[in-house]
GROMACS .gro file of C-alpha atoms in nm:
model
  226
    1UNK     CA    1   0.000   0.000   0.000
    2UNK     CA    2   0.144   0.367  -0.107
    3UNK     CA    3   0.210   0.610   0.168
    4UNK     CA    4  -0.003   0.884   0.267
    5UNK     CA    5   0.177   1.214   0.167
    6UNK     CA    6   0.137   1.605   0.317
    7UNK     CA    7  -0.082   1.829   0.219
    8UNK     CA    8  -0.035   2.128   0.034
    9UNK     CA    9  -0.008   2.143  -0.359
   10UNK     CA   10   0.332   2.130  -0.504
   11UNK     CA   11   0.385   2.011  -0.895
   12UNK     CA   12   0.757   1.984  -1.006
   13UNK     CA   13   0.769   1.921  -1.425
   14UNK     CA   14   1.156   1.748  -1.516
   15UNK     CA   15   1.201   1.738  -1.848
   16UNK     CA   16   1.514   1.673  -2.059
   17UNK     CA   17   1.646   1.358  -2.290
   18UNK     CA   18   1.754   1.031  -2.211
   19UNK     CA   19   2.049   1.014  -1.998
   20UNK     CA   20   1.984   1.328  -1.833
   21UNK     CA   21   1.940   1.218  -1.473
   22UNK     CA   22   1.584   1.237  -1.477
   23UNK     CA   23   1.423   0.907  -1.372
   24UNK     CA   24   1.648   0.943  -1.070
   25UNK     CA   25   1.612   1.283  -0.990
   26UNK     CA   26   1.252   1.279  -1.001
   27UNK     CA   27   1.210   0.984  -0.812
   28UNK     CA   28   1.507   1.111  -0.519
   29UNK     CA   29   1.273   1.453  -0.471
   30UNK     CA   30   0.996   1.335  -0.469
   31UNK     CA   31   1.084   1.052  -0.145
   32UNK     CA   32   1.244   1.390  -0.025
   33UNK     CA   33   0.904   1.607  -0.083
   34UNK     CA   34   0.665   1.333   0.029
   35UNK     CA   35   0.520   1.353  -0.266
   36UNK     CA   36   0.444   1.147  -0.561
   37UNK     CA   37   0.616   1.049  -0.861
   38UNK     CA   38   0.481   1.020  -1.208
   39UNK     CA   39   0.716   0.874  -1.507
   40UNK     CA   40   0.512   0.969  -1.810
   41UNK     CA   41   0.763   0.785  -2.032
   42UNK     CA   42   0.665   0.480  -1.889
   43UNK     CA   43   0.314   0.521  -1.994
   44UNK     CA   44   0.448   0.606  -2.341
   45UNK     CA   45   0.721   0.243  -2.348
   46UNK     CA   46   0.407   0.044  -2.192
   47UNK     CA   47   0.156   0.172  -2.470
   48UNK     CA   48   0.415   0.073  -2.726
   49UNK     CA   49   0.476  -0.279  -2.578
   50UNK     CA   50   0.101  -0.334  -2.655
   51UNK     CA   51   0.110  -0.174  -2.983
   52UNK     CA   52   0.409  -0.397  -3.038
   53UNK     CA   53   0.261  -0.677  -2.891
   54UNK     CA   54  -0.069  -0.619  -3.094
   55UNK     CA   55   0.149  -0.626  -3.430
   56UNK     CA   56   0.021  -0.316  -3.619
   57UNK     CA   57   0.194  -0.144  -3.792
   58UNK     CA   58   0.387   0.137  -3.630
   59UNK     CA   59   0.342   0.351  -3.929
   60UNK     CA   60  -0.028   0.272  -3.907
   61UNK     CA   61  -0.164   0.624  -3.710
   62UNK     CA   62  -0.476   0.463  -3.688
   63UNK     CA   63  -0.427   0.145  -3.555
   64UNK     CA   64  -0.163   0.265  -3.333
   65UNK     CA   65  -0.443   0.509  -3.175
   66UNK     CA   66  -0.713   0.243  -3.153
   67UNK     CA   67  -0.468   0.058  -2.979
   68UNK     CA   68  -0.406   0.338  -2.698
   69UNK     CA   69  -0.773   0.371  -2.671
   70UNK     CA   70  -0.834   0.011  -2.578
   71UNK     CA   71  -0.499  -0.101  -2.368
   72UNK     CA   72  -0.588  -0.100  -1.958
   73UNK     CA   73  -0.250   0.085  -1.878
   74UNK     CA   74  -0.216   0.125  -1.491
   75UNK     CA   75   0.074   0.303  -1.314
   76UNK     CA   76   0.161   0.349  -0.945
   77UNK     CA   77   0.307   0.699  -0.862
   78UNK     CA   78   0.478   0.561  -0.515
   79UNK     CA   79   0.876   0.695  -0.534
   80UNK     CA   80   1.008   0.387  -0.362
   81UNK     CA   81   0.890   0.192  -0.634
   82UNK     CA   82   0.631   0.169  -0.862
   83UNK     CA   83   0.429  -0.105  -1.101
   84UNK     CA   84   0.314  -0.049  -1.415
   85UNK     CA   85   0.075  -0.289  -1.577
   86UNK     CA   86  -0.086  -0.310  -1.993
   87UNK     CA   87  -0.420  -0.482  -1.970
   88UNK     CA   88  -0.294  -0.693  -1.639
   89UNK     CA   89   0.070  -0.796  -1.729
   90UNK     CA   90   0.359  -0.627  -1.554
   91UNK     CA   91   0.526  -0.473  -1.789
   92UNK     CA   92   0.782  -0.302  -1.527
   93UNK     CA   93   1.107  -0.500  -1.762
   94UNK     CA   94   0.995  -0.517  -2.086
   95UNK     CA   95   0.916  -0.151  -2.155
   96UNK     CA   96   1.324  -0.130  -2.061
   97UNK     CA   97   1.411  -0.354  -2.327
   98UNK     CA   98   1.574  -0.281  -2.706
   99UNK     CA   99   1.220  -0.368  -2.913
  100UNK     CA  100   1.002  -0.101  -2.697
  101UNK     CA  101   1.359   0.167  -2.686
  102UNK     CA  102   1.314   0.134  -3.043
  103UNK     CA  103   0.973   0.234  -3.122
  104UNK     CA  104   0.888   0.445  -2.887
  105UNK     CA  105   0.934   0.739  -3.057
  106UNK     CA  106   0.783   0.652  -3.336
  107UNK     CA  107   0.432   0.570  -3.106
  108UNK     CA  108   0.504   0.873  -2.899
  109UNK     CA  109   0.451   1.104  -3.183
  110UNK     CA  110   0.110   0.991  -3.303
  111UNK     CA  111  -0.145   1.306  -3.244
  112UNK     CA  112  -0.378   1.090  -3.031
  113UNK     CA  113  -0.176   0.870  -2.842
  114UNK     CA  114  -0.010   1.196  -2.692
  115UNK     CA  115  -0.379   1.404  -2.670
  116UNK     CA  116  -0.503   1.085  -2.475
  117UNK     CA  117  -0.208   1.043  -2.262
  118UNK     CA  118  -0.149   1.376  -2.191
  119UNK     CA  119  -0.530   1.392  -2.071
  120UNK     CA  120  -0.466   1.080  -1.826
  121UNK     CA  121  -0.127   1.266  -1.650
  122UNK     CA  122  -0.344   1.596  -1.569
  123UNK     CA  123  -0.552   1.423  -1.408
  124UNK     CA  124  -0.322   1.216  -1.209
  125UNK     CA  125  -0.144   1.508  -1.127
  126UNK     CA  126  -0.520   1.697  -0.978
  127UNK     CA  127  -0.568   1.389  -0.805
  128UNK     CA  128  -0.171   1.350  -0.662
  129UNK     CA  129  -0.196   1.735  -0.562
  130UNK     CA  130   0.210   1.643  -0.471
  131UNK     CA  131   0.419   1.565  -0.740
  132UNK     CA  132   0.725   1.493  -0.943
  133UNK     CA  133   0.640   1.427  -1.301
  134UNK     CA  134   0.910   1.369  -1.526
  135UNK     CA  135   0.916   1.335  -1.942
  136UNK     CA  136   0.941   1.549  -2.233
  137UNK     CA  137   0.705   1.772  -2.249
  138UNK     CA  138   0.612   1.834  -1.854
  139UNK     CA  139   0.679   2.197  -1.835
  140UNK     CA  140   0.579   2.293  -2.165
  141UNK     CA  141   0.223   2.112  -2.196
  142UNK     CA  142   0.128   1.851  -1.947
  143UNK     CA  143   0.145   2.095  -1.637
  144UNK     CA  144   0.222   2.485  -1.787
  145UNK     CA  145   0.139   2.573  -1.426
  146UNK     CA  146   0.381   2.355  -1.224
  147UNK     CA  147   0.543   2.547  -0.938
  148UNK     CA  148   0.879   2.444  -1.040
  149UNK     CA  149   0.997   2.367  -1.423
  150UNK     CA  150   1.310   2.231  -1.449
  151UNK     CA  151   1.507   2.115  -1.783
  152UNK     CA  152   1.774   1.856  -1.716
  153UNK     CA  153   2.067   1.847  -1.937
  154UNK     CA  154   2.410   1.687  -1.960
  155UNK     CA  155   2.682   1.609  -2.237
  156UNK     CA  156   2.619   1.366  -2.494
  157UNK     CA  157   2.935   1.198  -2.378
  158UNK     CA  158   2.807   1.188  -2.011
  159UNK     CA  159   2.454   1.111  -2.125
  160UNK     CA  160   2.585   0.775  -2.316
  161UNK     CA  161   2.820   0.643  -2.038
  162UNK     CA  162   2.499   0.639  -1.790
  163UNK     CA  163   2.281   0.471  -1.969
  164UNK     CA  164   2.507   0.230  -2.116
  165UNK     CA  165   2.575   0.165  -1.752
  166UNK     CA  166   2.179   0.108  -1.698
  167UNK     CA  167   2.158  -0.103  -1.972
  168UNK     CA  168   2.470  -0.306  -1.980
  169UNK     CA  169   2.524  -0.211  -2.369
  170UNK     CA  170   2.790  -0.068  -2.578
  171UNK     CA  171   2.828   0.305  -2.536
  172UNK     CA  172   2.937   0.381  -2.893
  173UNK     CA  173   2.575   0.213  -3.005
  174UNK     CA  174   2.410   0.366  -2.710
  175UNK     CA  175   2.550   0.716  -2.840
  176UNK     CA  176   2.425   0.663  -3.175
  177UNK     CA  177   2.056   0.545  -3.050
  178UNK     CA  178   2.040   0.861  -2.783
  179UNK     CA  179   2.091   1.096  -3.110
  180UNK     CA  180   1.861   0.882  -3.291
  181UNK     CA  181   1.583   0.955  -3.027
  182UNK     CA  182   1.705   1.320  -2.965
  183UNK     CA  183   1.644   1.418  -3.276
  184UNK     CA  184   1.259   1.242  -3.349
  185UNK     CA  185   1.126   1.348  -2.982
  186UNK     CA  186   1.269   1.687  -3.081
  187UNK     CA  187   1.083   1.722  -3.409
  188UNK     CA  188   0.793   1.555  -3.412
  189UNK     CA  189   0.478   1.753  -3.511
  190UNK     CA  190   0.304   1.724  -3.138
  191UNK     CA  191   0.403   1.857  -2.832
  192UNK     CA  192   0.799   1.805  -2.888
  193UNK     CA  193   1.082   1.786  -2.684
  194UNK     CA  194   1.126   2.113  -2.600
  195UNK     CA  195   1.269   2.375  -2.269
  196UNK     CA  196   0.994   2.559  -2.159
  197UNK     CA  197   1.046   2.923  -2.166
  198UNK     CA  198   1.065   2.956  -1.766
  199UNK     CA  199   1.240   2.643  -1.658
  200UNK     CA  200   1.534   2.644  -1.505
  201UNK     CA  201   1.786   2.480  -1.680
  202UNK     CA  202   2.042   2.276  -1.493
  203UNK     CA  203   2.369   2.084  -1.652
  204UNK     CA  204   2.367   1.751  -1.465
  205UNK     CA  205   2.720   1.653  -1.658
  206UNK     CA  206   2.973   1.733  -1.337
  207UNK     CA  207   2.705   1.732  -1.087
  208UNK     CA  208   2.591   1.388  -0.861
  209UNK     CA  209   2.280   1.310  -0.814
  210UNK     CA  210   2.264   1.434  -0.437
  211UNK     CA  211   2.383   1.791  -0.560
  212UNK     CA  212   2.053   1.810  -0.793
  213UNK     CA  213   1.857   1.710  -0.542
  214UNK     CA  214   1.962   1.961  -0.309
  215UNK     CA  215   1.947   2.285  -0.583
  216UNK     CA  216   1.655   2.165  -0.672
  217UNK     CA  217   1.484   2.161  -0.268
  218UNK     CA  218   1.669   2.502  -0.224
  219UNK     CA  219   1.435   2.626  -0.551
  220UNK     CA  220   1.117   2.511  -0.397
  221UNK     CA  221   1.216   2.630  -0.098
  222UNK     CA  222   1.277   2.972  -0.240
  223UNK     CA  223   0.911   2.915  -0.403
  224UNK     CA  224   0.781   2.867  -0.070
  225UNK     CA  225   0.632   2.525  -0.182
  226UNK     CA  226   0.923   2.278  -0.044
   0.00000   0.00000   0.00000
């Protein structure tokens, strides 16, 4: 059973791209917020494992959309760990693996799969009232009025050696997929990666993970929302 948290409203949107330090970030102020946690690119990687798994064609806008219409995607928002589910099956590993990394992109940038999605994260954040919610487009769409916006960065070189740590994978091909991904979540059509115009942008590259953290507390504390 999740943990009650305080009261009093207090949305933080992380964006940035893969590598950045988000998943960890997020999920490390939020335990220190008592708040929730919300990792909307695990909605996106457990909608693709069923579009995957439902073998339509990724190209297919259509399909792809009936399929996100249908799939019973659940997602806990507890810090200290979290389940996610696609019409019953824990999905938690797969959605990590090379097939789903591969096409997510691709289903992330259909029109309706993000208008639907986007819809379902609203109102888990109204109902949360506490939150960390990180992705792509956090700060910029999903929650425009989040007390804090913050857009993670780091260097591409930095960015590869992490998650080729993660993942146990070479970090030459890990390089080359990262800039692969950069580039289609940055121009797709709808709601792209993107820096919202007030976030605070912060350069992860020489910085660990307990240094974020901490500017990031001092920031909400500044806020008066900490």
């Amino acid at each position: 059973m999740e943990e009650n948290v305080p009261a009093g409203r207090c949305v933080v949107a992380v964006d940035g791209p893969s590598g950045s330090g988000k998943s960890t970030v997020s999920r490390r102020l939020a335990v220190s917020l008592g708040a929730r946690y919300l990792d909307t690119g695990a909605m996106y990687r457990a909608l693709t494992w069923a579009v995957l798994r439902s073998g339509v064609d990724l190209t297919d806008t259509e399909s792809v959309a009936k399929v996100a219409g249908e799939v019973d995607l659940r997602l806990g928002t507890d810090p200290r760990g979290y389940g996610v589910t696609a019409d019953g099956v824990d999905v938690a590993k797969a959605i990590r693996g090379p097939e789903v990394t591969g096409a997510v992109s691709a289903v992330a940038a259909v029109g309706a799969v993000r208008e639907l999605l986007v819809a379902r994260q609203r109102q888990m954040i109204a109902d949360a009232g506490r939150i960390v919610v990180e992705g792509r487009d956090i700060g910029s769409v999903v929650a425009p009025d989040a007390d804090l916006k913050v857009y993670l960065t780091a260097s591409e070189a930095a960015r590869a050696q992490r998650r080729s740590a993660e993942d146990a994978a070479d970090v030459a091909a890990t390089a080359a997929d990262l800039a692969r991904r950069d580039k289609l979540d940055s121009t797709r059509k709808v709601n792209p990666l993107q820096q919202a115009t007030d976030a605070v942008v912060l350069d992860t590259t020489e910085l660990g993970i307990d240094e974020v953290v901490a500017r990031l507390r001092a920031l909400l504390t500044e806020r008066g929302v900490a």
